[in-house]
Every structure is written in structure tokens, then in C-alpha cells.
Short mmCIF file of C-alpha atoms in Angstrom, two decimals:
data_model
loop_
_atom_site.label_atom_id
_atom_site.label_comp_id
_atom_site.label_asym_id
_atom_site.label_seq_id
_atom_site.Cartn_x
_atom_site.Cartn_y
_atom_site.Cartn_z
CA UNK V 71 -72.41 -92.30 40.81
CA UNK V 72 -74.72 -94.12 38.18
CA UNK V 73 -73.90 -92.96 34.83
CA UNK V 74 -77.05 -93.81 33.31
CA UNK V 75 -79.47 -91.82 35.04
CA UNK V 76 -81.25 -88.91 33.32
CA UNK V 77 -78.87 -85.62 34.08
CA UNK V 78 -80.57 -83.31 36.43
CA UNK V 79 -79.20 -80.30 33.90
CA UNK V 80 -78.74 -81.94 30.70
CA UNK V 81 -75.69 -80.60 28.90
CA UNK V 82 -76.55 -77.98 25.76
CA UNK V 83 -75.34 -79.52 22.47
CA UNK V 84 -72.43 -77.47 20.67
CA UNK V 85 -74.31 -75.46 18.67
CA UNK V 86 -76.03 -73.61 21.68
CA UNK V 87 -72.55 -73.14 23.23
CA UNK V 88 -71.80 -69.38 23.65
CA UNK V 89 -68.84 -67.91 21.44
CA UNK V 90 -66.45 -67.96 24.32
CA UNK V 91 -67.17 -71.59 25.17
CA UNK V 92 -66.36 -72.62 22.18
CA UNK V 93 -63.04 -70.92 21.63
CA UNK V 94 -62.03 -72.11 25.01
CA UNK V 95 -62.71 -75.89 23.78
CA UNK V 96 -60.55 -74.62 20.36
CA UNK V 97 -57.82 -73.69 21.87
CA UNK V 98 -57.42 -76.86 24.01
CA UNK V 99 -57.98 -79.43 21.52
CA UNK V 100 -54.30 -80.88 22.45
CA UNK V 101 -56.31 -82.23 25.88
CA UNK V 102 -58.03 -84.63 23.49
CA UNK V 103 -61.77 -85.67 23.46
CA UNK V 104 -64.12 -86.77 25.98
CA UNK V 105 -65.45 -82.97 27.45
CA UNK V 106 -68.31 -82.25 25.56
CA UNK V 107 -70.64 -82.96 28.17
CA UNK V 108 -68.63 -81.17 30.77
CA UNK V 109 -68.39 -78.12 28.48
CA UNK V 110 -72.06 -78.54 27.66
CA UNK V 111 -73.21 -78.64 31.34
CA UNK V 112 -70.98 -75.37 32.13
CA UNK V 113 -72.44 -73.70 29.20
CA UNK V 114 -75.73 -73.01 31.16
CA UNK V 115 -73.35 -70.30 33.10
CA UNK V 116 -70.82 -68.88 30.52
CA UNK V 117 -69.12 -66.78 33.02
CA UNK V 118 -68.85 -69.32 35.36
CA UNK V 119 -67.54 -71.64 32.60
CA UNK V 120 -64.85 -69.15 31.34
CA UNK V 121 -63.33 -68.68 34.82
CA UNK V 122 -63.22 -72.55 35.90
CA UNK V 123 -61.99 -73.36 32.68
CA UNK V 124 -59.24 -71.07 32.65
CA UNK V 125 -58.10 -71.80 35.94
CA UNK V 126 -58.25 -75.93 34.56
CA UNK V 127 -55.91 -74.59 31.81
CA UNK V 128 -53.40 -72.87 34.28
CA UNK V 129 -53.42 -76.25 36.10
CA UNK V 130 -53.01 -78.26 32.99
CA UNK V 131 -50.64 -76.16 31.06
CA UNK V 132 -48.96 -73.33 32.87
CA UNK V 133 -48.34 -75.61 36.37
CA UNK V 134 -44.98 -76.02 38.06
CA UNK V 135 -46.26 -79.07 39.93
CA UNK V 136 -45.40 -81.47 37.01
CA UNK V 137 -47.36 -83.79 34.73
CA UNK V 138 -47.24 -87.09 36.99
CA UNK V 139 -47.78 -85.20 40.03
CA UNK V 140 -50.98 -83.53 38.52
CA UNK V 141 -52.19 -86.90 37.13
CA UNK V 142 -51.65 -88.88 40.33
CA UNK V 143 -53.40 -86.18 42.40
CA UNK V 144 -56.58 -86.09 39.84
CA UNK V 145 -57.07 -89.58 39.50
CA UNK V 146 -56.95 -90.45 43.44
CA UNK V 147 -59.32 -87.52 44.46
CA UNK V 148 -61.58 -88.63 41.39
CA UNK V 149 -61.22 -92.01 43.13
CA UNK V 150 -61.69 -90.98 46.67
CA UNK V 151 -65.09 -89.17 45.45
CA UNK V 152 -66.48 -91.62 43.15
CA UNK V 153 -66.32 -89.51 40.32
CA UNK V 154 -66.07 -92.27 37.03
CA UNK V 155 -66.46 -89.17 34.66
CA UNK V 156 -63.30 -87.55 35.88
CA UNK V 157 -61.26 -90.59 36.55
CA UNK V 158 -61.82 -91.91 33.04
CA UNK V 159 -61.29 -88.72 31.43
CA UNK V 160 -57.85 -88.58 33.45
CA UNK V 161 -56.84 -92.32 32.38
CA UNK V 162 -55.70 -91.26 29.00
CA UNK V 163 -53.98 -88.15 30.10
CA UNK V 164 -52.11 -90.24 32.66
CA UNK V 165 -50.85 -92.60 30.07
CA UNK V 166 -49.41 -90.11 28.01
CA UNK V 167 -47.19 -88.55 30.72
CA UNK V 168 -45.52 -92.02 31.45
CA UNK V 169 -47.79 -93.58 34.42
CA UNK V 170 -48.30 -97.45 33.52
CA UNK V 171 -51.56 -99.22 33.29
CA UNK V 172 -50.98 -100.75 36.59
CA UNK V 173 -49.87 -97.70 38.47
CA UNK V 174 -53.26 -95.87 36.79
CA UNK V 175 -55.22 -98.87 37.81
CA UNK V 176 -53.96 -98.81 41.36
CA UNK V 177 -55.10 -94.84 42.01
CA UNK V 178 -58.51 -96.48 42.18
CA UNK V 179 -57.33 -99.14 45.00
CA UNK V 180 -56.26 -99.24 48.48
CA UNK V 181 -52.77 -97.37 48.72
CA UNK V 182 -51.15 -100.81 50.17
CA UNK V 183 -52.36 -102.90 47.03
CA UNK V 184 -49.80 -101.37 44.94
CA UNK V 185 -45.89 -100.78 46.01
CA UNK V 186 -46.49 -96.88 45.79
CA UNK V 187 -42.91 -95.44 47.51
CA UNK V 188 -41.46 -92.38 47.88
CA UNK V 189 -43.18 -88.83 46.82
CA UNK V 190 -45.63 -91.03 44.90
CA UNK V 191 -46.99 -92.43 47.96
CA UNK V 192 -47.11 -88.95 49.92
CA UNK V 193 -49.04 -87.50 47.12
CA UNK V 194 -51.61 -90.09 47.29
CA UNK V 195 -51.78 -90.00 50.94
CA UNK V 196 -51.99 -86.28 50.78
CA UNK V 197 -54.76 -86.57 48.30
CA UNK V 198 -56.93 -88.92 50.12
CA UNK V 199 -56.94 -86.41 52.97
CA UNK V 200 -57.86 -83.74 51.00
CA UNK V 201 -60.56 -85.06 48.97
CA UNK V 202 -62.04 -85.86 52.31
CA UNK V 203 -61.31 -82.24 53.82
CA UNK V 204 -59.38 -83.99 56.76
CA UNK V 205 -56.26 -82.12 58.23
CA UNK V 206 -53.09 -82.84 56.86
CA UNK V 207 -50.73 -83.87 59.78
CA UNK V 208 -47.42 -81.96 60.64
CA UNK V 209 -45.68 -85.27 59.46
CA UNK V 210 -47.17 -85.75 56.13
CA UNK V 211 -46.64 -81.62 55.31
CA UNK V 212 -42.89 -82.49 56.34
CA UNK V 213 -42.48 -85.09 53.90
CA UNK V 214 -44.37 -83.06 51.27
CA UNK V 215 -42.29 -79.64 51.75
CA UNK V 216 -38.89 -81.82 51.17
CA UNK V 217 -40.62 -82.87 47.85
CA UNK V 218 -42.11 -79.56 46.68
CA UNK V 219 -41.44 -75.94 46.61
CA UNK V 220 -43.58 -73.53 48.27
CA UNK V 221 -45.42 -72.64 44.84
CA UNK V 222 -45.70 -76.36 43.86
CA UNK V 223 -47.48 -76.74 47.24
CA UNK V 224 -49.98 -73.93 46.74
CA UNK V 225 -50.91 -75.59 43.21
CA UNK V 226 -51.26 -78.89 44.63
CA UNK V 227 -54.09 -77.98 46.99
CA UNK V 228 -55.46 -75.73 44.37
CA UNK V 229 -55.51 -78.57 41.95
CA UNK V 230 -57.30 -80.88 44.53
CA UNK V 231 -59.86 -78.40 45.20
CA UNK V 232 -60.50 -78.13 41.78
CA UNK V 233 -60.85 -81.51 40.87
CA UNK V 234 -63.16 -82.19 43.99
CA UNK V 235 -65.36 -79.43 42.93
CA UNK V 236 -65.76 -80.67 39.67
CA UNK V 237 -66.50 -84.21 40.85
CA UNK V 238 -69.04 -82.93 43.28
CA UNK V 239 -70.58 -80.83 40.82
CA UNK V 240 -70.83 -83.64 37.58
CA UNK V 241 -71.69 -86.30 40.49
CA UNK V 242 -74.91 -84.13 41.82
CA UNK V 243 -76.01 -83.28 38.28
CA UNK V 244 -75.21 -86.61 36.85
CA UNK V 245 -73.60 -85.74 33.95
CA UNK V 246 -73.17 -88.46 31.83
CA UNK V 247 -69.65 -89.58 30.33
CA UNK V 248 -68.96 -88.72 26.53
CA UNK V 249 -69.73 -91.78 24.24
CA UNK V 250 -66.69 -90.16 22.37
CA UNK V 251 -64.16 -90.45 25.88
CA UNK V 252 -63.04 -93.62 25.13
CA UNK V 253 -61.52 -94.76 21.87
CA UNK V 254 -64.06 -97.20 19.59
CA UNK V 255 -61.17 -99.49 18.87
CA UNK V 256 -57.22 -99.69 19.75
CA UNK V 257 -54.96 -99.89 16.64
CA UNK V 258 -51.98 -102.59 16.86
CA UNK V 259 -49.81 -102.24 14.19
CA UNK V 260 -46.79 -104.21 13.73
CA UNK V 261 -44.06 -102.33 11.47
CA UNK V 262 -41.95 -105.07 10.63
CA UNK V 263 -44.58 -106.68 8.43
CA UNK V 264 -45.44 -103.52 6.97
CA UNK V 265 -44.51 -103.81 3.17
CA UNK V 266 -45.03 -99.95 2.70
CA UNK V 267 -47.95 -100.44 -0.14
CA UNK V 268 -49.95 -97.55 1.15
CA UNK V 269 -53.10 -98.85 1.26
CA UNK V 270 -54.05 -97.67 4.90
CA UNK V 271 -52.72 -94.09 4.40
CA UNK V 272 -55.15 -93.98 1.25
CA UNK V 273 -58.09 -95.51 3.33
CA UNK V 274 -57.65 -93.49 6.54
CA UNK V 275 -55.12 -90.58 6.23
CA UNK V 276 -55.85 -89.07 9.15
CA UNK V 277 -54.85 -92.02 11.33
CA UNK V 278 -51.81 -93.23 9.38
CA UNK V 279 -48.61 -91.91 7.52
CA UNK V 280 -45.92 -93.27 5.58
CA UNK V 281 -42.23 -92.54 7.08
CA UNK V 282 -40.14 -90.52 4.85
CA UNK V 283 -37.38 -92.92 5.41
CA UNK V 284 -38.18 -96.30 5.30
CA UNK V 285 -41.81 -96.17 3.74
CA UNK V 286 -43.27 -98.26 6.66
CA UNK V 287 -46.65 -97.10 8.11
CA UNK V 288 -46.84 -95.11 11.36
CA UNK V 289 -49.74 -94.25 13.63
CA UNK V 290 -50.64 -90.53 13.90
CA UNK V 291 -53.54 -91.36 16.47
CA UNK V 292 -52.96 -94.78 18.38
CA UNK V 293 -56.68 -94.61 19.78
CA UNK V 294 -58.83 -93.02 17.07
CA UNK V 295 -62.29 -91.95 18.07
CA UNK V 296 -65.76 -93.43 16.88
CA UNK V 297 -65.53 -91.59 13.70
CA UNK V 298 -62.59 -93.46 12.19
CA UNK V 299 -63.91 -96.82 12.67
CA UNK V 300 -65.09 -97.39 9.47
CA UNK V 301 -61.83 -96.05 7.76
CA UNK V 302 -59.96 -98.21 9.93
CA UNK V 303 -61.57 -101.60 9.44
CA UNK V 304 -60.96 -100.77 5.40
CA UNK V 305 -57.33 -99.90 6.10
CA UNK V 306 -56.93 -103.20 7.94
CA UNK V 307 -58.54 -105.14 5.35
CA UNK V 308 -56.93 -103.50 2.65
CA UNK V 309 -53.22 -104.14 4.57
CA UNK V 310 -51.87 -106.88 2.33
CA UNK V 311 -49.46 -107.91 4.54
CA UNK V 312 -51.60 -108.13 7.67
CA UNK V 313 -49.73 -105.69 9.77
CA UNK V 314 -52.96 -103.71 11.09
CA UNK V 315 -55.13 -105.51 13.57
CA UNK V 316 -57.65 -103.93 15.31
CA UNK V 317 -58.92 -104.37 19.27
CA UNK V 318 -62.26 -103.57 20.81
CA UNK V 319 -60.87 -101.73 24.12
CA UNK V 320 -63.52 -103.83 26.07
CA UNK V 321 -62.37 -106.94 25.23
CA UNK V 322 -58.41 -106.37 25.34
CA UNK V 323 -56.53 -107.77 28.07
CA UNK V 324 -53.98 -105.85 29.77
CA UNK V 325 -50.40 -107.59 29.72
#
């Protein structure tokens, strides 16, 4: 998908969203930023949006599949359907539940390019087939059944289907990625160098706080969005010990 093309159904701005949609977004703040264009697209059909997002909330917050299994499945289906909006959106979610940067990258590569093993390999093989609507073989189903309970098997199938629906919809509509979906800057903090001056807390109170025990700075938001950019630069400039550094994620190199 070419994200720079004009969307076929332009997302509505938040001011034009129906109340029920704004409520759903407010109740799911824990999912992080980067959904405004998705919500804005669904806002054209409030009843459908409510049903769709209610299902997504069940799969995300009330499911039995487990966080790692869920994110592996979503990332792989998004890759197979060439849906960068969904894949990029879930990179942060996957990292939060313990997937490494190498594992996240490997969900968008040939399965043999990474040493996937056991349950992870089984889930990814299943995701490949489900994304392409290819029948699951008896052998693969047996492996899935060894790892998952019946309700988890059902959830896996619905999750893959819901993800595929989202990928297809956003791709066909050419829905652009949100500008806030990725952090504008990554904060690197050396607590050993911190001298407890508190300048950073004064400059960016939504990002930094001082530990009550040792007075050293801690991060509230490791990867702040664009609205914090100016405050972060001021905090880094004011830090007398040089404990705070800022990295543009486009230039950062993974270890």
C-alpha cells in the first residue's frame, strides 16, 4: 500500500466524531496514540464502528489467547496482507508485551530467516494460512490444539479474521498512517549520572518525575509524541549532569 496516496474516504476530524466513538477512544487510552485516522474513517459509520471496536476491545483486553500470541498473530497477518498501518501500529504493543526488536522485525520476513520454534512457529504458520484463506492442515491443527485450549483456538481464528478485515479495509481505502503513531523522539536516560537537580521535571512534568527514594529522575513516557518535543529539548538542555539525551528514531540503530 502506498500511504501517500489520497484516501478514498478521508478520515473525519475528531470534532466530527459521534459521541459514542469519542467515548470508545476515551475508554481505551491505554492502547496508546496512533489511531486517529482509523477512528476517523470508522466515524463515517458509527454503528459499524461501535461493533468493530467493541470486538477489538474484547480481543485486546478480555481475551484468553495471551498478549504474546495476540501480537505475533496480528503482526504476521498484517505483514502477509501488506498492511503497514496495522503492522506499524502494533510494533509498540508487541514490544510492551515482551517481543524483542529482532522478533518484531522477523514477523515481516520469511519464517526461516529467524529461529522461530515451538508455539511461536506454529502460530506464525497458522497466521500465514489464515491470512491467505488457505485450509489449515490436520497436522498444523493438531499442533495448535496441543498448545491452545478450545476457547483460545476460537479466539485465534476470530483475531486473524478481524485483523485481516482491518488490513483489507484500510488498504483499499488508502487510509494514511497517523503522524502520532510513531514517537518524534526517543529519550535515553542515564540515571547513574543524574544529580537530582529536578530541572527536567520542571521542563517536562508529563514525561519525567523524581523517584521518591533517591531523588533521581525516572521516565513516565519513554517514547513521547510530537507534542512533547519542545519540552524534551528544553529538559535535555537544562540537565546539568547530561543524564538526558534525545534520539531521532529514524536515525537510531538497533543494538
